[in-house]
Amino acid sequence: MSLNPYRLGVLAYVAWLLMACVSQRPSLRQEAPLGAPPEEEDLDQAADYDDEFIIEKRRAQFTKFGRAEAGFTQEQERRIEANCPFGLPRALKAWEHGPTRYVLREGYVLQHSGGDKVPLWVCEGVERAQLEGNVPRPGQGAFKPDPELPKGERAELADYRGSGYSRGHMAPAGNQTVNLQRKTETFYLSNMVPQLQVHNGQIWAALEDLTRKWALARGKAYIITGPMFYDPAEEDPSTADGFIDVFRIGANALPVPTHLFKIVVAQNASGQWEAIAFVQEHRGYEKPWDLSQTIQSIDWIEERVGFDFMPDLEEEQAQALEAAPSTLWQ
């Protein structure tokens, strides 16, 4: 039976709808988001990167406060207190973080995503004494999957192999110079995200060095570090579409952050609490680096990653520490 023009029009419309649905699924990269491997004309190392990356359409979320999980042992509570300033970070209500597990160690505490297989945040209580030792950095064999996490919910070494991305510590190995076990535990993949070496080994390393100087000067600093999946286009109603393009690598599809954040909380010489926070785009930065240009408020970060990082702060103190960006500490 021949098709009349009306039927042809209906079929064309159905085909258009199917194409529109397919376009919402993850697709091969077109325009590179932050964290993407470098273009060949920009860096010679581009040849080192896999050319079959996938861009995921990740939903951009904005929410209100919720509750944290409970039921920790006394030893776990001690580790939380030693590493998390003003309480264990709490997820904000309605954020879709998926299945997560806490990893509670002497040197750091983190919440790990079983879906993304990267940490959502990592808290450290960095004391002066632990920075004054000489425990050497272990070799490449120290990198391992986290034995506290089940297979299928964790990153594996093969996920990074051949990807061109470094295994970027969130709690740096350089923050543990006295205890070998603590240093070794920073090399578990649960403490890492895929990171461009041009970022990891340069401006990000400079920020890590600066936080260590502050911990030495002040006696102790609490540091909270993690990945961000963010696109400023979502802040503008004329450009927002409700999604963020995110690269994934490896068989376990580890997401590559578009940004990384670091929050530092410490007491000054007068015993008053101070806080400073940084957000860096996941890319290379030209020298000279100006870390003051990457300072952001804690509230701004919390609203875009879905956590209240210091839930036990009194309202007045939270306003003082979190509401506005700090000036760069000396």
Short mmCIF file of C-alpha atoms in Angstrom, two decimals:
data_model
loop_
_atom_site.label_atom_id
_atom_site.label_comp_id
_atom_site.label_asym_id
_atom_site.label_seq_id
_atom_site.Cartn_x
_atom_site.Cartn_y
_atom_site.Cartn_z
CA MET A 1 0.00 0.00 0.00
CA SER A 2 1.42 3.41 -0.90
CA LEU A 3 1.85 6.09 1.74
CA ASN A 4 0.02 9.35 1.32
CA PRO A 5 1.65 12.69 2.30
CA TYR A 6 -0.19 12.73 5.64
CA ARG A 7 1.24 9.36 6.66
CA LEU A 8 4.70 10.42 5.54
CA GLY A 9 4.43 13.51 7.73
CA VAL A 10 3.48 11.42 10.76
CA LEU A 11 6.40 9.04 10.19
CA ALA A 12 8.79 11.95 9.86
CA TYR A 13 7.53 13.42 13.14
CA VAL A 14 7.98 10.06 14.95
CA ALA A 15 11.52 9.79 13.58
CA TRP A 16 12.30 13.28 14.88
CA LEU A 17 11.02 12.34 18.35
CA LEU A 18 13.21 9.22 18.41
CA MET A 19 16.27 11.25 17.45
CA ALA A 20 15.51 13.79 20.18
CA CYS A 21 15.35 11.01 22.79
CA VAL A 22 18.60 9.46 21.62
CA SER A 23 20.34 12.83 21.81
CA GLN A 24 19.77 12.90 25.58
CA ARG A 25 21.86 9.77 26.07
CA PRO A 26 25.63 9.86 26.73
CA SER A 27 27.44 10.61 23.50
CA LEU A 28 30.95 10.79 22.10
CA ARG A 29 32.59 14.11 22.84
CA GLN A 30 31.92 17.13 20.67
CA GLU A 31 32.96 20.26 22.55
CA ALA A 32 35.40 19.52 25.34
CA PRO A 33 34.28 20.33 28.93
CA LEU A 34 36.80 21.23 31.60
CA GLY A 35 38.87 18.23 32.59
CA ALA A 36 38.95 16.93 29.02
CA PRO A 37 42.25 15.78 27.53
CA PRO A 38 44.21 18.56 25.79
CA GLU A 39 43.76 19.34 22.11
CA GLU A 40 46.61 18.15 19.90
CA GLU A 41 47.50 21.67 18.89
CA ASP A 42 47.76 22.70 22.55
CA LEU A 43 49.90 19.93 24.04
CA ASP A 44 52.16 17.28 22.53
CA GLN A 45 50.95 14.89 25.23
CA ALA A 46 47.51 14.73 23.59
CA ALA A 47 48.59 11.54 21.83
CA ASP A 48 48.82 9.86 25.24
CA TYR A 49 45.07 10.09 25.79
CA ASP A 50 42.41 7.61 24.77
CA ASP A 51 40.34 9.03 21.92
CA GLU A 52 37.20 7.06 22.83
CA PHE A 53 36.09 9.11 25.82
CA ILE A 54 32.41 9.37 26.60
CA ILE A 55 30.69 12.58 27.61
CA GLU A 56 27.96 11.96 30.15
CA LYS A 57 24.99 14.26 30.54
CA ARG A 58 25.01 14.72 34.34
CA ARG A 59 22.04 16.44 35.95
CA ALA A 60 22.80 19.79 37.66
CA GLN A 61 21.23 19.75 41.13
CA PHE A 62 20.28 22.51 43.59
CA THR A 63 18.85 21.49 46.95
CA LYS A 64 18.27 22.12 50.68
CA PHE A 65 19.70 20.55 53.82
CA GLY A 66 19.13 16.92 54.84
CA ARG A 67 20.49 14.41 57.36
CA ALA A 68 23.67 12.35 57.56
CA GLU A 69 23.87 8.63 58.24
CA ALA A 70 24.49 7.40 61.80
CA GLY A 71 25.56 4.28 63.67
CA PHE A 72 29.34 4.63 64.02
CA THR A 73 31.48 2.85 66.61
CA GLN A 74 33.43 4.81 69.22
CA GLU A 75 36.63 4.30 67.25
CA GLN A 76 34.99 5.54 64.07
CA GLU A 77 33.61 8.56 65.91
CA ARG A 78 37.13 9.32 67.15
CA ARG A 79 38.47 9.26 63.60
CA ILE A 80 35.65 11.52 62.42
CA GLU A 81 36.39 13.99 65.21
CA ALA A 82 40.11 13.95 64.42
CA ASN A 83 39.62 14.65 60.72
CA CYS A 84 36.32 16.48 60.19
CA PRO A 85 35.91 20.05 61.47
CA PHE A 86 32.52 20.59 63.14
CA GLY A 87 30.99 17.23 62.32
CA LEU A 88 30.79 14.69 59.54
CA PRO A 89 29.69 16.33 56.27
CA ARG A 90 25.99 15.84 55.57
CA ALA A 91 24.32 15.41 52.21
CA LEU A 92 21.89 18.12 51.25
CA LYS A 93 18.32 16.97 50.86
CA ALA A 94 17.19 15.74 47.41
CA TRP A 95 20.69 15.43 45.92
CA GLU A 96 21.07 12.20 43.97
CA HIS A 97 24.44 10.99 45.29
CA GLY A 98 23.48 7.35 44.78
CA PRO A 99 24.87 4.50 46.92
CA THR A 100 27.81 5.59 49.09
CA ARG A 101 30.07 4.19 51.79
CA TYR A 102 32.19 5.90 54.41
CA VAL A 103 35.88 5.02 54.67
CA LEU A 104 37.19 6.02 58.10
CA ARG A 105 40.98 5.87 58.56
CA GLU A 106 43.44 7.43 60.97
CA GLY A 107 44.76 9.85 58.36
CA TYR A 108 41.54 10.76 56.58
CA VAL A 109 37.80 10.22 56.40
CA LEU A 110 35.89 10.12 53.12
CA GLN A 111 32.53 9.37 51.58
CA HIS A 112 32.85 7.21 48.49
CA SER A 113 30.41 6.95 45.61
CA GLY A 114 29.64 3.38 44.62
CA GLY A 115 28.23 4.63 41.33
CA ASP A 116 31.01 6.97 40.25
CA LYS A 117 33.71 5.03 42.15
CA VAL A 118 35.45 8.22 43.30
CA PRO A 119 35.33 10.10 46.62
CA LEU A 120 32.67 12.77 47.01
CA TRP A 121 34.80 14.50 49.66
CA VAL A 122 37.85 13.70 51.81
CA CYS A 123 38.48 15.25 55.26
CA GLU A 124 41.88 15.43 56.95
CA GLY A 125 43.07 16.76 60.27
CA VAL A 126 46.64 17.75 59.40
CA GLU A 127 48.83 18.36 62.48
CA ARG A 128 52.26 19.96 62.57
CA ALA A 129 53.92 16.80 63.93
CA GLN A 130 52.86 14.65 60.99
CA LEU A 131 54.54 17.08 58.56
CA GLU A 132 57.94 17.04 60.28
CA GLY A 133 59.02 13.46 59.47
CA ASN A 134 61.00 11.93 56.63
CA VAL A 135 59.01 8.85 55.55
CA PRO A 136 59.74 8.57 51.81
CA ARG A 137 57.08 8.41 49.15
CA PRO A 138 56.50 4.77 48.11
CA GLY A 139 56.84 3.61 44.52
CA GLN A 140 54.18 3.10 41.86
CA GLY A 141 53.29 -0.25 43.40
CA ALA A 142 51.64 1.57 46.30
CA PHE A 143 48.62 2.49 44.16
CA LYS A 144 45.92 -0.09 44.91
CA PRO A 145 42.15 -0.56 44.90
CA ASP A 146 40.68 0.07 48.34
CA PRO A 147 40.34 -3.27 50.18
CA GLU A 148 37.51 -1.84 52.30
CA LEU A 149 35.32 -1.41 49.22
CA PRO A 150 33.75 -4.29 47.26
CA LYS A 151 34.57 -4.90 43.62
CA GLY A 152 32.01 -3.26 41.40
CA GLU A 153 31.82 -0.23 43.71
CA ARG A 154 35.44 0.87 43.49
CA ALA A 155 38.03 2.03 40.97
CA GLU A 156 40.59 -0.49 39.72
CA LEU A 157 44.13 0.13 38.48
CA ALA A 158 43.05 -0.77 34.95
CA ASP A 159 40.63 2.18 34.90
CA TYR A 160 43.57 4.59 34.80
CA ARG A 161 45.93 2.51 32.70
CA GLY A 162 46.40 4.09 29.26
CA SER A 163 43.88 6.87 29.98
CA GLY A 164 46.44 9.68 30.08
CA TYR A 165 45.09 10.83 33.46
CA SER A 166 47.05 10.77 36.70
CA ARG A 167 45.67 9.25 39.88
CA GLY A 168 45.06 12.50 41.74
CA HIS A 169 45.25 12.29 45.54
CA MET A 170 42.55 14.18 47.43
CA ALA A 171 44.32 13.63 50.77
CA PRO A 172 47.94 14.14 49.63
CA ALA A 173 50.68 11.65 50.45
CA GLY A 174 52.81 14.69 51.34
CA ASN A 175 50.59 15.31 54.38
CA GLN A 176 51.87 12.06 55.96
CA THR A 177 55.62 12.07 56.66
CA VAL A 178 55.83 10.19 59.98
CA ASN A 179 53.67 7.07 59.83
CA LEU A 180 54.30 4.70 56.90
CA GLN A 181 50.90 3.04 57.14
CA ARG A 182 49.10 6.39 57.00
CA LYS A 183 51.16 7.43 53.99
CA THR A 184 50.53 4.11 52.24
CA GLU A 185 46.79 4.41 52.82
CA THR A 186 46.68 7.67 50.85
CA PHE A 187 47.49 5.58 47.74
CA TYR A 188 44.20 3.68 47.77
CA LEU A 189 42.17 4.59 44.69
CA SER A 190 39.21 5.54 46.89
CA ASN A 191 41.23 8.67 47.73
CA MET A 192 41.74 9.63 44.08
CA VAL A 193 40.08 11.12 41.03
CA PRO A 194 41.21 11.19 37.40
CA GLN A 195 43.32 14.34 37.14
CA LEU A 196 45.24 15.99 34.32
CA GLN A 197 48.92 15.98 35.27
CA VAL A 198 49.23 19.52 33.93
CA HIS A 199 46.87 20.47 36.78
CA ASN A 200 47.81 17.89 39.43
CA GLY A 201 51.55 18.55 39.29
CA GLN A 202 51.39 22.33 38.99
CA ILE A 203 48.86 24.81 40.42
CA TRP A 204 47.10 22.08 42.43
CA ALA A 205 50.43 20.96 43.94
CA ALA A 206 51.16 24.60 44.81
CA LEU A 207 47.88 24.79 46.72
CA GLU A 208 48.70 21.59 48.59
CA ASP A 209 52.09 23.02 49.56
CA LEU A 210 50.44 26.20 50.82
CA THR A 211 47.97 24.29 53.01
CA ARG A 212 50.88 22.39 54.57
CA LYS A 213 52.58 25.69 55.41
CA TRP A 214 49.41 26.85 57.14
CA ALA A 215 49.17 23.60 59.12
CA LEU A 216 52.79 24.00 60.23
CA ALA A 217 52.30 27.63 61.22
CA ARG A 218 48.99 27.12 63.05
CA GLY A 219 49.66 23.71 64.62
CA LYS A 220 46.72 21.98 62.93
CA ALA A 221 44.49 22.53 59.92
CA TYR A 222 41.40 20.67 58.85
CA ILE A 223 41.32 20.21 55.08
CA ILE A 224 38.34 19.09 52.98
CA THR A 225 39.01 18.23 49.34
CA GLY A 226 36.94 16.83 46.52
CA PRO A 227 35.82 16.84 42.90
CA MET A 228 33.20 19.09 41.36
CA PHE A 229 31.02 18.53 38.32
CA TYR A 230 29.97 22.03 37.41
CA ASP A 231 29.20 24.23 34.43
CA PRO A 232 28.70 28.00 34.91
CA ALA A 233 26.24 27.89 32.01
CA GLU A 234 23.78 26.33 34.47
CA GLU A 235 23.75 29.57 36.46
CA ASP A 236 22.20 31.48 33.53
CA PRO A 237 18.61 30.71 32.48
CA SER A 238 19.44 31.66 28.91
CA THR A 239 22.15 28.95 28.64
CA ALA A 240 21.09 26.30 31.20
CA ASP A 241 19.74 22.98 29.95
CA GLY A 242 19.83 21.06 33.25
CA PHE A 243 22.89 18.95 32.37
CA ILE A 244 26.68 19.03 32.74
CA ASP A 245 29.03 17.32 30.29
CA VAL A 246 31.37 14.95 32.14
CA PHE A 247 34.04 12.66 30.68
CA ARG A 248 34.33 9.08 31.95
CA ILE A 249 37.33 6.78 31.68
CA GLY A 250 38.06 3.08 32.12
CA ALA A 251 35.86 0.01 32.31
CA ASN A 252 34.30 1.37 35.51
CA ALA A 253 33.51 4.71 33.83
CA LEU A 254 35.24 6.96 36.39
CA PRO A 255 34.05 10.56 35.97
CA VAL A 256 36.65 13.26 35.29
CA PRO A 257 35.97 16.33 37.45
CA THR A 258 35.39 19.67 35.75
CA HIS A 259 36.65 21.45 38.89
CA LEU A 260 38.29 20.57 42.21
CA PHE A 261 37.75 22.24 45.58
CA LYS A 262 39.76 22.51 48.77
CA ILE A 263 38.58 23.98 52.08
CA VAL A 264 40.94 24.80 54.97
CA VAL A 265 39.74 25.44 58.53
CA ALA A 266 42.13 26.40 61.33
CA GLN A 267 42.51 28.57 64.41
CA ASN A 268 44.59 31.74 64.24
CA ALA A 269 47.08 32.94 66.85
CA SER A 270 44.20 34.32 68.94
CA GLY A 271 42.39 31.00 68.96
CA GLN A 272 39.64 32.18 66.60
CA TRP A 273 38.43 29.86 63.86
CA GLU A 274 39.08 30.92 60.30
CA ALA A 275 38.22 29.26 56.98
CA ILE A 276 39.32 29.67 53.38
CA ALA A 277 38.16 27.78 50.30
CA PHE A 278 39.42 27.34 46.74
CA VAL A 279 37.86 26.15 43.50
CA GLN A 280 40.11 25.43 40.53
CA GLU A 281 39.02 24.66 37.00
CA HIS A 282 40.43 21.28 35.96
CA ARG A 283 42.94 22.48 33.37
CA GLY A 284 46.45 23.80 33.08
CA TYR A 285 47.12 27.33 34.33
CA GLU A 286 49.77 29.66 32.97
CA LYS A 287 52.45 30.90 35.38
CA PRO A 288 52.73 32.90 37.51
CA TRP A 289 49.88 31.33 39.46
CA ASP A 290 47.70 33.59 41.58
CA LEU A 291 45.89 31.37 44.08
CA SER A 292 43.92 34.35 45.37
CA GLN A 293 42.01 34.31 42.07
CA THR A 294 40.69 30.82 42.87
CA ILE A 295 39.25 31.67 46.31
CA GLN A 296 35.52 30.99 46.71
CA SER A 297 33.06 30.92 49.60
CA ILE A 298 32.28 27.63 51.33
CA ASP A 299 28.55 28.26 50.89
CA TRP A 300 29.06 28.55 47.13
CA ILE A 301 30.84 25.19 47.02
CA GLU A 302 28.29 23.45 49.25
CA GLU A 303 25.39 24.57 47.06
CA ARG A 304 27.08 23.07 43.98
CA VAL A 305 28.32 19.75 45.36
CA GLY A 306 25.39 18.91 47.64
CA PHE A 307 26.96 18.77 51.11
CA ASP A 308 27.03 20.74 54.34
CA PHE A 309 30.69 20.32 55.22
CA MET A 310 30.50 21.64 58.80
CA PRO A 311 26.99 20.79 60.03
CA ASP A 312 27.71 21.31 63.74
CA LEU A 313 28.60 24.98 63.38
CA GLU A 314 26.35 27.42 65.21
CA GLU A 315 24.42 29.64 62.82
CA GLU A 316 26.39 32.79 63.67
CA GLN A 317 29.72 31.00 63.29
CA ALA A 318 28.61 29.37 60.02
CA GLN A 319 27.74 32.80 58.65
CA ALA A 320 31.18 34.13 59.61
CA LEU A 321 33.15 31.22 58.17
CA GLU A 322 31.12 30.13 55.15
CA ALA A 323 29.10 32.98 53.68
CA ALA A 324 31.78 35.09 52.01
CA PRO A 325 35.12 34.35 50.34
CA SER A 326 38.16 34.86 52.58
CA THR A 327 41.23 36.87 51.72
CA LEU A 328 44.37 34.81 51.12
CA TRP A 329 45.98 33.80 54.42
CA GLN A 330 49.56 34.84 55.08
#
